[in-house]
Tab-separated table of C-alpha atoms in Angstrom:
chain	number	residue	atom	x	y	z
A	1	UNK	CA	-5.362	23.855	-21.348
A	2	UNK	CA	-4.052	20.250	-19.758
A	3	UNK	CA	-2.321	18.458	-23.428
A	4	UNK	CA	-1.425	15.721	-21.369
A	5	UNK	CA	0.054	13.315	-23.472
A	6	UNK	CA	1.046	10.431	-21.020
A	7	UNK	CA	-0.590	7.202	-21.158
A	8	UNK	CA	-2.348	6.267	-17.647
A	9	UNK	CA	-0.694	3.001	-16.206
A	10	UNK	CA	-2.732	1.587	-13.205
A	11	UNK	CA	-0.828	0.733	-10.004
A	12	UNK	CA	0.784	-2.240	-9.723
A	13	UNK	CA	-0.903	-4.321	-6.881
A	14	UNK	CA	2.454	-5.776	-5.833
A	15	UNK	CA	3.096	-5.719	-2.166
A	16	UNK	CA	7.117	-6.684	-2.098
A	17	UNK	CA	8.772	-3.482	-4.602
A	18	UNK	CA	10.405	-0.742	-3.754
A	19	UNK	CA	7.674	1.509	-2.457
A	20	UNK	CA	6.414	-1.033	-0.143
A	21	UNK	CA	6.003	0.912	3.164
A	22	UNK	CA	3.676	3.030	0.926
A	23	UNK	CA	1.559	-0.329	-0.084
A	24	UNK	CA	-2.220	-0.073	1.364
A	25	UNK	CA	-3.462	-3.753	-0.109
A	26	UNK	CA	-6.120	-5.057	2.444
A	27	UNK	CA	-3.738	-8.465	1.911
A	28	UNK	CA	-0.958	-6.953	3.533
A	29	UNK	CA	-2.734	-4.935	6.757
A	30	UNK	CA	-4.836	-8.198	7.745
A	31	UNK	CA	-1.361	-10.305	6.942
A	32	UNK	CA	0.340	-8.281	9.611
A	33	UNK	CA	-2.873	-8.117	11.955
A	34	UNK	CA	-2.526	-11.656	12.236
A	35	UNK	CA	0.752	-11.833	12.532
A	36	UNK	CA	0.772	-10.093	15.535
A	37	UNK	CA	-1.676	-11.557	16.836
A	38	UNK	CA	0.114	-15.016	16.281
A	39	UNK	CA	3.442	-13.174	18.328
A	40	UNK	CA	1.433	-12.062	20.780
A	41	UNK	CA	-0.221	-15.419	21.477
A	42	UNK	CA	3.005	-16.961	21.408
A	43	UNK	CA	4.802	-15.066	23.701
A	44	UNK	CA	1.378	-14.981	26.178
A	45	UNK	CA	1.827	-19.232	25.937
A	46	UNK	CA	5.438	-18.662	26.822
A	47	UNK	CA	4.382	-17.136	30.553
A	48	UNK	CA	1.782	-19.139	30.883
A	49	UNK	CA	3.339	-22.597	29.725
A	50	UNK	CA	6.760	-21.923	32.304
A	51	UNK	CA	5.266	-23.968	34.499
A	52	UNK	CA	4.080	-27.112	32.435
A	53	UNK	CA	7.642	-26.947	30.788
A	54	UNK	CA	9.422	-26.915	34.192
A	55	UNK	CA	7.476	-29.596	34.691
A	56	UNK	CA	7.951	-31.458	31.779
A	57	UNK	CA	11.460	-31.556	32.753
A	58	UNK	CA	10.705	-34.749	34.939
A	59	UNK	CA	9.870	-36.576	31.534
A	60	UNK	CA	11.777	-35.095	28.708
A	61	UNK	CA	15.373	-34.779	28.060
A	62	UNK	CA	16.851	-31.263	28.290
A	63	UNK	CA	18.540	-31.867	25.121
A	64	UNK	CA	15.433	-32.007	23.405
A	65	UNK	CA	13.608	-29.170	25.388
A	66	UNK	CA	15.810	-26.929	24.733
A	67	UNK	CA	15.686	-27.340	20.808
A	68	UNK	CA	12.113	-27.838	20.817
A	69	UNK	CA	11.192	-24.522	22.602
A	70	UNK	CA	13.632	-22.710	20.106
A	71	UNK	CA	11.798	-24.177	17.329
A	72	UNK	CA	8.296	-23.328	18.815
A	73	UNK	CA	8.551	-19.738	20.041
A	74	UNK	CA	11.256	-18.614	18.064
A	75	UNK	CA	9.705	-18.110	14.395
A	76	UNK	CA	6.494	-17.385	16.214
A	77	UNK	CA	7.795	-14.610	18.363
A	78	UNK	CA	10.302	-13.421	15.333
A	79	UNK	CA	6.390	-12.753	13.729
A	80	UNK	CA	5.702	-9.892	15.961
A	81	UNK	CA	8.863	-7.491	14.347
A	82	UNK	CA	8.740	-8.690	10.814
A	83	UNK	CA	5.412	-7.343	10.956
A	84	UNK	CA	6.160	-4.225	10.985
A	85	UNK	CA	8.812	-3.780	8.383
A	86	UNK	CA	9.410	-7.149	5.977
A	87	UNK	CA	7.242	-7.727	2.796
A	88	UNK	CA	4.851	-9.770	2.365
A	89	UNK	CA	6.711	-13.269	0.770
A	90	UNK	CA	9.214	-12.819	4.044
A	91	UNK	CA	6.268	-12.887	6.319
A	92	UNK	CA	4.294	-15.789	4.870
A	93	UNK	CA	7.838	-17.590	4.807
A	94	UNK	CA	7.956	-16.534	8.720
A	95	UNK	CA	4.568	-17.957	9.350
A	96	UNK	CA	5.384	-21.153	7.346
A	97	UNK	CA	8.401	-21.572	9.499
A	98	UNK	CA	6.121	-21.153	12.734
A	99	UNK	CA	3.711	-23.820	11.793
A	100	UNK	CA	7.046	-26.321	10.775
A	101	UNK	CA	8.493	-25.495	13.814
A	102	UNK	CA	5.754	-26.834	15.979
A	103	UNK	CA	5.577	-29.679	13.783
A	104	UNK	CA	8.991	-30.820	13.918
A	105	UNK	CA	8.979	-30.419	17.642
A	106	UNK	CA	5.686	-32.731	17.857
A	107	UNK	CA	7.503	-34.956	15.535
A	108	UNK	CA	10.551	-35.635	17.594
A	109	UNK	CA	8.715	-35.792	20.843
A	110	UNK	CA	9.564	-39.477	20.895
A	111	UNK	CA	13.267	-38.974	21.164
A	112	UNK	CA	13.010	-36.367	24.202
A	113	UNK	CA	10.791	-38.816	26.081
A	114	UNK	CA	12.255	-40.675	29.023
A	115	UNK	CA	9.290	-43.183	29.405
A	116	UNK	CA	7.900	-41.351	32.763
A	117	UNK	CA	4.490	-40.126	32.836
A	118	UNK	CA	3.674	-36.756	34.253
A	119	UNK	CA	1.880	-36.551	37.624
A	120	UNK	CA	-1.436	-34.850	38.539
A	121	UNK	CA	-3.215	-32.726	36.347
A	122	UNK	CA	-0.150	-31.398	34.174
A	123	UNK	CA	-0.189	-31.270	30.623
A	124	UNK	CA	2.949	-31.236	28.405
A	125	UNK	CA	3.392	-28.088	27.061
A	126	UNK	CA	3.010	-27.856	23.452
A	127	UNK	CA	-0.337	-29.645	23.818
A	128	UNK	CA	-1.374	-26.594	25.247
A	129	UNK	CA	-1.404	-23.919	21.976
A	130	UNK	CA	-1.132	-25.888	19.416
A	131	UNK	CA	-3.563	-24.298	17.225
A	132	UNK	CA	-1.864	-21.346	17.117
A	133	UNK	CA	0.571	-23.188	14.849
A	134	UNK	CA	-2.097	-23.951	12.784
A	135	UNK	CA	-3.406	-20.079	12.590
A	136	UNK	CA	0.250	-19.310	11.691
A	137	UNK	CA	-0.125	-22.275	8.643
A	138	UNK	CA	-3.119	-20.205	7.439
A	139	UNK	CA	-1.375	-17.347	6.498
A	140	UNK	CA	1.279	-18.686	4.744
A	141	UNK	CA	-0.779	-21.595	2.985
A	142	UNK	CA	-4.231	-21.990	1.051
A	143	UNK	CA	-7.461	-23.111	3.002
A	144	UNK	CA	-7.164	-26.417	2.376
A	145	UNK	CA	-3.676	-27.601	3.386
A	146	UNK	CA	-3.839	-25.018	6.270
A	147	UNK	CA	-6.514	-27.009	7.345
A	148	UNK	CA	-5.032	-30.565	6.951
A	149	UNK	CA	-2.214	-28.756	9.668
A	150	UNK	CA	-4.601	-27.896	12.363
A	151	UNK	CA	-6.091	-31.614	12.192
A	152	UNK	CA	-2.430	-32.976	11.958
A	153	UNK	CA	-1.345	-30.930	15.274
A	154	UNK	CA	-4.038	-31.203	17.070
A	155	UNK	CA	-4.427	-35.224	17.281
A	156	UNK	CA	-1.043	-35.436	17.578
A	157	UNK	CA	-0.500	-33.035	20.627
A	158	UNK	CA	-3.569	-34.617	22.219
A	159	UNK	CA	-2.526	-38.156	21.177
A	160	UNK	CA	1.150	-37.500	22.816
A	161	UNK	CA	-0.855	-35.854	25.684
A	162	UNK	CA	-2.544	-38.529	26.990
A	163	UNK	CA	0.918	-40.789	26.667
A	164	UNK	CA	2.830	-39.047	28.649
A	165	UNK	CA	0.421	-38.377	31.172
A	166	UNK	CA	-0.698	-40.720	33.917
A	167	UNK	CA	-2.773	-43.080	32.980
A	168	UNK	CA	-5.172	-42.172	35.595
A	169	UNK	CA	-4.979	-38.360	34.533
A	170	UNK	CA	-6.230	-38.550	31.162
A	171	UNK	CA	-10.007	-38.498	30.072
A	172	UNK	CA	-11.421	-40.630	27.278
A	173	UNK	CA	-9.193	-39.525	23.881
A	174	UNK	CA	-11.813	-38.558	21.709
A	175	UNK	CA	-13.259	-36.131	23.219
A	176	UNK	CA	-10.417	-34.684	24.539
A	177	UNK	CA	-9.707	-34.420	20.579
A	178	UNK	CA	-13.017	-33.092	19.756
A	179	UNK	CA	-12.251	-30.185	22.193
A	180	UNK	CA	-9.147	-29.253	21.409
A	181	UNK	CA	-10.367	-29.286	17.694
A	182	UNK	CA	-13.520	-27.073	18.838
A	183	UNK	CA	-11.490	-24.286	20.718
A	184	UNK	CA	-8.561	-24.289	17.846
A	185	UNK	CA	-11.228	-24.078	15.210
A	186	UNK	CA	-12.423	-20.720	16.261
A	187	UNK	CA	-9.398	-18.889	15.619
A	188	UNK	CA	-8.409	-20.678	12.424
A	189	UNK	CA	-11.922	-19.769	10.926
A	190	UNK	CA	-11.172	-16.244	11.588
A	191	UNK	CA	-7.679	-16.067	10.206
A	192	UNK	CA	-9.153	-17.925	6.785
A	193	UNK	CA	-11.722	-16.061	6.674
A	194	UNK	CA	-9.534	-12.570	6.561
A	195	UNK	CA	-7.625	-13.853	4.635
A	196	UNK	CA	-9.980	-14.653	2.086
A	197	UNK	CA	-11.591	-11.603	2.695
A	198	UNK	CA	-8.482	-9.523	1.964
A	199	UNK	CA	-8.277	-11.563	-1.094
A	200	UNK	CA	-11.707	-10.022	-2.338
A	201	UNK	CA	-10.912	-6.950	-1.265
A	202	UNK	CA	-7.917	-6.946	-2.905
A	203	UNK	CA	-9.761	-7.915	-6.052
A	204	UNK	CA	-12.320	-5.711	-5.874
A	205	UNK	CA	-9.652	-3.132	-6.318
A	206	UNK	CA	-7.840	-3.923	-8.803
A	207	UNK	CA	-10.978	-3.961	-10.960
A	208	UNK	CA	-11.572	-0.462	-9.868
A	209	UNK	CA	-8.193	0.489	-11.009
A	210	UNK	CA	-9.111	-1.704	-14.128
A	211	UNK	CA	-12.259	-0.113	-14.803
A	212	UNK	CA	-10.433	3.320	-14.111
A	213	UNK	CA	-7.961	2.861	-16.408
A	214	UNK	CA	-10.447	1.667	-19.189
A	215	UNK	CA	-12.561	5.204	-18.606
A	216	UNK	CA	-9.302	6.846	-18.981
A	217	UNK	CA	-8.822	5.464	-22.385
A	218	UNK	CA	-12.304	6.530	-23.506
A	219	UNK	CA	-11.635	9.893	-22.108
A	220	UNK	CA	-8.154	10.339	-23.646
A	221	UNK	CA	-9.908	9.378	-27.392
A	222	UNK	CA	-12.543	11.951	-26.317
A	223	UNK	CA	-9.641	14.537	-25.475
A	224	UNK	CA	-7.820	13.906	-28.103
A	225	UNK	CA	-11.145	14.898	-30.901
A	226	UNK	CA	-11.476	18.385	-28.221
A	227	UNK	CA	-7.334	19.151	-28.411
A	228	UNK	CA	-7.798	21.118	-31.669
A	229	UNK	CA	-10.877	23.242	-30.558
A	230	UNK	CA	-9.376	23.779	-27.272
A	231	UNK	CA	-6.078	24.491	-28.373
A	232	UNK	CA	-7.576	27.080	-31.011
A	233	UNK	CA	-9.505	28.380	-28.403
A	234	UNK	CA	-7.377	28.896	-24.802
A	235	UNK	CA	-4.022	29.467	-26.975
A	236	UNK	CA	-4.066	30.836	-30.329
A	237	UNK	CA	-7.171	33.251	-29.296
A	238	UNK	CA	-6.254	33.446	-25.489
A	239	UNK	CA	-2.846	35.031	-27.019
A	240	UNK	CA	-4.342	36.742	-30.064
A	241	UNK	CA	-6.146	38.496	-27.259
A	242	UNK	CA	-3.623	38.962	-25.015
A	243	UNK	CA	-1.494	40.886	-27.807
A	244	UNK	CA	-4.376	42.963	-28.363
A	245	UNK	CA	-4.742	44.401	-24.342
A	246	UNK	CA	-1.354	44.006	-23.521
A	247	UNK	CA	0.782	45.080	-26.024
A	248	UNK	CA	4.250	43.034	-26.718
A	249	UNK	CA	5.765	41.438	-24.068
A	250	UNK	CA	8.105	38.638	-22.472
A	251	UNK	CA	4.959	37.097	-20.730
A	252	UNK	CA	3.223	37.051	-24.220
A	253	UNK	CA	5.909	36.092	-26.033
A	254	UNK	CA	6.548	32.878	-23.695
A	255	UNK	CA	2.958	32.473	-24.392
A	256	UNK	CA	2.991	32.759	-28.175
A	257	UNK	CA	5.985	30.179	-27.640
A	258	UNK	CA	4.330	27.573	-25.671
A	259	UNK	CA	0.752	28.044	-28.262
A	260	UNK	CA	2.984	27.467	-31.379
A	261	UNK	CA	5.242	24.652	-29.685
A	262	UNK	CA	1.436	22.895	-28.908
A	263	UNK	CA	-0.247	23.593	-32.536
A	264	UNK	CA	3.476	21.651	-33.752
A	265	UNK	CA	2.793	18.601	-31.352
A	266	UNK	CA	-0.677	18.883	-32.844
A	267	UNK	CA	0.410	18.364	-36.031
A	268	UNK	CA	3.324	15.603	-36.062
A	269	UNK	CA	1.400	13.699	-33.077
A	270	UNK	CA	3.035	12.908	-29.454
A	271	UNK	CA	6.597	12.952	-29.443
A	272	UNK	CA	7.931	11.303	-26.159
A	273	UNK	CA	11.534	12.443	-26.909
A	274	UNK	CA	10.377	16.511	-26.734
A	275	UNK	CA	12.010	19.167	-24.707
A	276	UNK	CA	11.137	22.327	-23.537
A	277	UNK	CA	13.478	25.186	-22.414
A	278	UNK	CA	12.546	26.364	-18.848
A	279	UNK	CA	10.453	29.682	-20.119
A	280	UNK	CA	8.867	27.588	-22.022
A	281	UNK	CA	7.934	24.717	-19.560
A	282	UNK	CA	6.952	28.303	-17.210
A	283	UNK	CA	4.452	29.535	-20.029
A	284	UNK	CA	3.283	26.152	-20.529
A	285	UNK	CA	1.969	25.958	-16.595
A	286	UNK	CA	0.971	29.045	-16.686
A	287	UNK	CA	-1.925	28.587	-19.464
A	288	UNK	CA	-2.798	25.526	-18.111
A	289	UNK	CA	-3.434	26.589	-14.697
A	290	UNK	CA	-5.346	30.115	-16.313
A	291	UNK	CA	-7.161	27.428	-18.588
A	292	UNK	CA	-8.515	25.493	-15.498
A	293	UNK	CA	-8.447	28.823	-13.322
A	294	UNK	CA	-8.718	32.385	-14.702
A	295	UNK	CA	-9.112	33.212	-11.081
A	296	UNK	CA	-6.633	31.479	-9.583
A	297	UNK	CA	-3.488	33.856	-8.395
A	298	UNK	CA	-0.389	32.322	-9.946
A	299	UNK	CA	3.128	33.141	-9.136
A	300	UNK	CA	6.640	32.019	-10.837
A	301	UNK	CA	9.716	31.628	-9.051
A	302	UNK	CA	12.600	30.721	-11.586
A	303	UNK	CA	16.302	30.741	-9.819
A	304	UNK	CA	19.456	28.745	-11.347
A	305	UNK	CA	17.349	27.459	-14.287
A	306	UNK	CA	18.807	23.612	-15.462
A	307	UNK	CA	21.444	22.599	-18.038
A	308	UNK	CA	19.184	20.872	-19.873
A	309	UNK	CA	15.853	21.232	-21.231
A	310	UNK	CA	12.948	19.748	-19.424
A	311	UNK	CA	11.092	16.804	-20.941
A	312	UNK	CA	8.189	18.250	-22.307
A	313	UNK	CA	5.885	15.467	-21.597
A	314	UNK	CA	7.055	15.545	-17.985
A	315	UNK	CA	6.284	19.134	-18.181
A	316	UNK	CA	2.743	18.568	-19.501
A	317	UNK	CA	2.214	15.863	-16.852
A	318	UNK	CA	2.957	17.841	-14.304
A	319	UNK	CA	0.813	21.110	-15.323
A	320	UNK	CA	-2.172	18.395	-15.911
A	321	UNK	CA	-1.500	17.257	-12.469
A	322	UNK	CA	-1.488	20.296	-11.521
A	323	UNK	CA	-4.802	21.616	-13.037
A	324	UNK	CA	-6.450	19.212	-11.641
A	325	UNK	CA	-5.610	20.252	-8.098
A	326	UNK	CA	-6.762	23.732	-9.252
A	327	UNK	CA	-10.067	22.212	-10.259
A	328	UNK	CA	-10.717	20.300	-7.353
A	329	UNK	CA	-10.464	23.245	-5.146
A	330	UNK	CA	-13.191	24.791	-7.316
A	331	UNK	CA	-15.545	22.052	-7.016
A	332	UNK	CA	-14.895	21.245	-3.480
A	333	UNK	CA	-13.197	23.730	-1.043
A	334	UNK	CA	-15.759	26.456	-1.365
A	335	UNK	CA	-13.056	29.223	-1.100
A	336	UNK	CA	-14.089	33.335	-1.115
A	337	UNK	CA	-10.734	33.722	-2.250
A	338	UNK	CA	-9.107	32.833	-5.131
A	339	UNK	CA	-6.894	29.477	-5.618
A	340	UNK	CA	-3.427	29.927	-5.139
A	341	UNK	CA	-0.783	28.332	-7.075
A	342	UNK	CA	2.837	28.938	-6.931
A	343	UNK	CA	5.788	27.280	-9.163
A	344	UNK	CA	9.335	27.250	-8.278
A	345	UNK	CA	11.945	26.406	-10.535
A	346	UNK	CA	15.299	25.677	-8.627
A	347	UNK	CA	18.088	23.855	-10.528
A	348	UNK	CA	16.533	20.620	-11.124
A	349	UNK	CA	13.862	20.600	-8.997
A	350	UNK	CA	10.285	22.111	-10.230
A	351	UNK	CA	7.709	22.170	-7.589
A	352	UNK	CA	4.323	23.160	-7.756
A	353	UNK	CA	2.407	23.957	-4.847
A	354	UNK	CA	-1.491	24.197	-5.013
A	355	UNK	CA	-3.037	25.876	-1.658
A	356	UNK	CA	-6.858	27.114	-1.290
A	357	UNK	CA	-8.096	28.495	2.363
A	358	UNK	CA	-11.267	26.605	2.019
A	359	UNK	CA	-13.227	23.668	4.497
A	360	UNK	CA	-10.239	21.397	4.084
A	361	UNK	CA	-11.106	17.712	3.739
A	362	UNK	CA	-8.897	14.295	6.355
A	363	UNK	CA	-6.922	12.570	3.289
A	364	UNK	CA	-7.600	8.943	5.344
A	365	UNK	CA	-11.158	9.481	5.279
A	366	UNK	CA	-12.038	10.198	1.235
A	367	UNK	CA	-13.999	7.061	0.188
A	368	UNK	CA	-12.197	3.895	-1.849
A	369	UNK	CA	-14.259	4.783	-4.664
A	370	UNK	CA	-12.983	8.737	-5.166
A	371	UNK	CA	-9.806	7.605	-7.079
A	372	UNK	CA	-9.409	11.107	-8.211
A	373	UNK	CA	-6.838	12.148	-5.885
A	374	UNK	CA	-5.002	8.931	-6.324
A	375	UNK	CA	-5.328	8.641	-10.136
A	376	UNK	CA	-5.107	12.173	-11.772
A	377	UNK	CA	-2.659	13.392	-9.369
A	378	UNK	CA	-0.617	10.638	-7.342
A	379	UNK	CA	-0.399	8.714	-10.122
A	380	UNK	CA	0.382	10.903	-12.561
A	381	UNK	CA	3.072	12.256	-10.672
A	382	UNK	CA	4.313	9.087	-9.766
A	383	UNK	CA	4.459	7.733	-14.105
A	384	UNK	CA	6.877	10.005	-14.540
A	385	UNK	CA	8.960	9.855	-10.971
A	386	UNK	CA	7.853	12.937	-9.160
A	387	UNK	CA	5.898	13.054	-6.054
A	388	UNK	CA	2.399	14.652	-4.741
A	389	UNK	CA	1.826	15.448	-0.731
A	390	UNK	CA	-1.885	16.013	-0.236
A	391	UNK	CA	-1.721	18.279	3.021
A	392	UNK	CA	-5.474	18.917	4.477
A	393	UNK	CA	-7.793	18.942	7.254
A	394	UNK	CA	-10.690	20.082	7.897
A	395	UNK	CA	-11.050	24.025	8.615
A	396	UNK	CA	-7.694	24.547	7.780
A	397	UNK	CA	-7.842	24.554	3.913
A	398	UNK	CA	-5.801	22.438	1.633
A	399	UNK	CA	-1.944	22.613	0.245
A	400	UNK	CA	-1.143	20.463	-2.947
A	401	UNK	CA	2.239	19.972	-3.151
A	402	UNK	CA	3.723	18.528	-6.944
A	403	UNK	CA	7.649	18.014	-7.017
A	404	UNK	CA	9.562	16.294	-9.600
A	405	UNK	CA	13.413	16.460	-10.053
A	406	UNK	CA	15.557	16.137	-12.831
A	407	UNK	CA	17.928	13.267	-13.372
């Protein structure tokens, strides 16, 4: 019997805590995508563009160059690590920084310029890529103003273009404009629209874990009217009839413990501040897990038990958790034998491991919309700051693994 008292909280959709590396948002994946995409454009245009800034040499001062290229490629190329490891406000402040670099540079141009014009067909050199500046503006700003950035850089680049080319290099200006608007248009279209798809995406789930949470409540009220029959039923009777084969005993008397300590919390409601000694906490695991499982084989290992009692909602928690697994390797791992679940209780650490020899399942692959996994076991493990390890594949069974430590 799972008397799980602890009230479901639904995962935070925050992408810049503590548990960030663990963070599966669409936001963040296509955020990084992009971003290094953006490095890797930037540090292709750095090859390819040696040559048009060697040759730009001829017309710009050094002193400018020099600056300028930092503040292009730098923040652009710094996007391809940050991707990998900084949260999500560092990144859009990295991709800000991108697009501002290329902005200031194309703002100063003036100041770098000697007055010569370039010769043949060479182009100067941030004309070249400049709506990658603008793809990096689209991650880091909304639609709109990301926008107003790729028409700002493009008719300025092509605008500076043509003046420091030749006069007799340069084509008429606007369509030279149109094109450069055309080809950079392409790639900022894709980068707003992931975004905006993440952004529904992102949505869409946390009105899954809404609704989720919502269908918890209704089942908790719904629990809560069945406690008393169940209770009466898989632990007053379960032990009644357990005296009767059995005969006195530790086992029953743990048993007897755990039933009265339940029929009390019954009575005077949830009490958050409850303990449990560790036979206690033992019996109360083990009628769960016979409650969801008479079959399942259950074994105790108990070794340096803890100075202090255990919390006895943790404890609840974590044999709900636990039942759980136990049930879903009922429904789903079509098993000839029986489910096995072991409990170890060293020190402070109580681990509960949940194993079945049956088709196995990939963890990646179990649909967005199965949030049982995720909800009734991850979840409720992580409320009260234990951990679960799913461990499965297919034809190889699956291992549930429930650890929580006390502080």
């Amino acid at each position: 019997m799972a008397t799980d008292s602890t009230t479901y909280t639904p995962p935070a959709l925050t992408t810049d805590g503590p548990n960030a590396a663990l963070d599966r948002t669409a936001g963040r994946r296509i955020l990084r995508q992009f971003a290094v995409f953006i490095a890797c454009g930037y540090l292709a245009y750095l090859v390819l563009t040696l040559p048009a800034i060697t040759a730009s040499l001829e017309v710009m001062h050094l002193g400018w160059t020099i600056p300028a290229l930092l503040c292009v490629f730098g923040p652009g190329l710094a996007l391809g690590p940050l991707a990998w490891r900084a949260p999500t406000r560092r990144l859009k402040v990295a991709a800000a920084a991108t697009a501002l670099g290329y902005i200031v540079a194309v703002a100063t141009w003036w100041f770098g310029w000697t007055g010569e014009h370039l010769t043949g067909n060479t182009d100067i050199w941030f004309s070249l890529f400049c709506g990658l500046a603008a793809i990096a503006a689209a991650l880091a700003l909304p639609p709109r103003y990301s926008f107003i950035v790729l028409v700002v850089v493009v008719v300025a680049a092509t605008v500076i273009n043509h003046a420091v080319r030749a006069p007799e290099a340069n084509g008429p200006l606007v369509p030279d404009i149109a094109w450069a608007f055309a080809f950079s248009l392409v790639y900022f279209a894709a980068a707003v629209m992931g975004m905006r798809t993440a952004a529904v995406l992102d949505d869409t789930r946390a009105q899954a874990y809404s609704v989720t949470a919502e269908a918890a409540a209704a089942q908790a009220r719904s629990t809560e009217r069945q406690r008393f029959n169940q209770l009466t039923h898989d632990g007053v009777m379960s032990t009644l009839l357990a005296a009767s084969r059995q005969g006195n005993s530790s086992q029953l008397a743990q048993q007897a413990h755990a039933t009265l300590t339940d029929l009390d919390a019954m009575r005077e409601g949830t009490d958050t501040t409850e303990t449990l000694t560790a036979e206690a906490a033992m019996a109360h695991i083990r009628l769960t897990i016979a409650t969801a499982d008479p079959q399942a084989r259950l074994q105790v290992h108990e070794q340096d038990h803890p100075a202090r009692p255990l919390p006895g909602a943790v404890i609840r928690t974590i044999a709900a958790a636990a039942a759980e697994a136990v049930r879903n390797s009922n429904r789903h791992a079509h098993s000839t034998t029986p489910t096995a679940v072991t409990v170890f209780l060293k020190g402070p650490t109580l681990t509960v491991v949940v194993a079945d020899e049956g088709s196995g399942f990939n963890p990646q692959t179990v649909p967005a919309d199965r949030l049982g996994i995720t909800v009734s076991i991850r979840d409720r493990m992580s409320v009260i700051g234990g951990s679960a390890d799913i461990d499965s594949a297919p034809g190889r069974g699956t291992r549930v693994t429930l650890r929580w430590v006390l502080k």
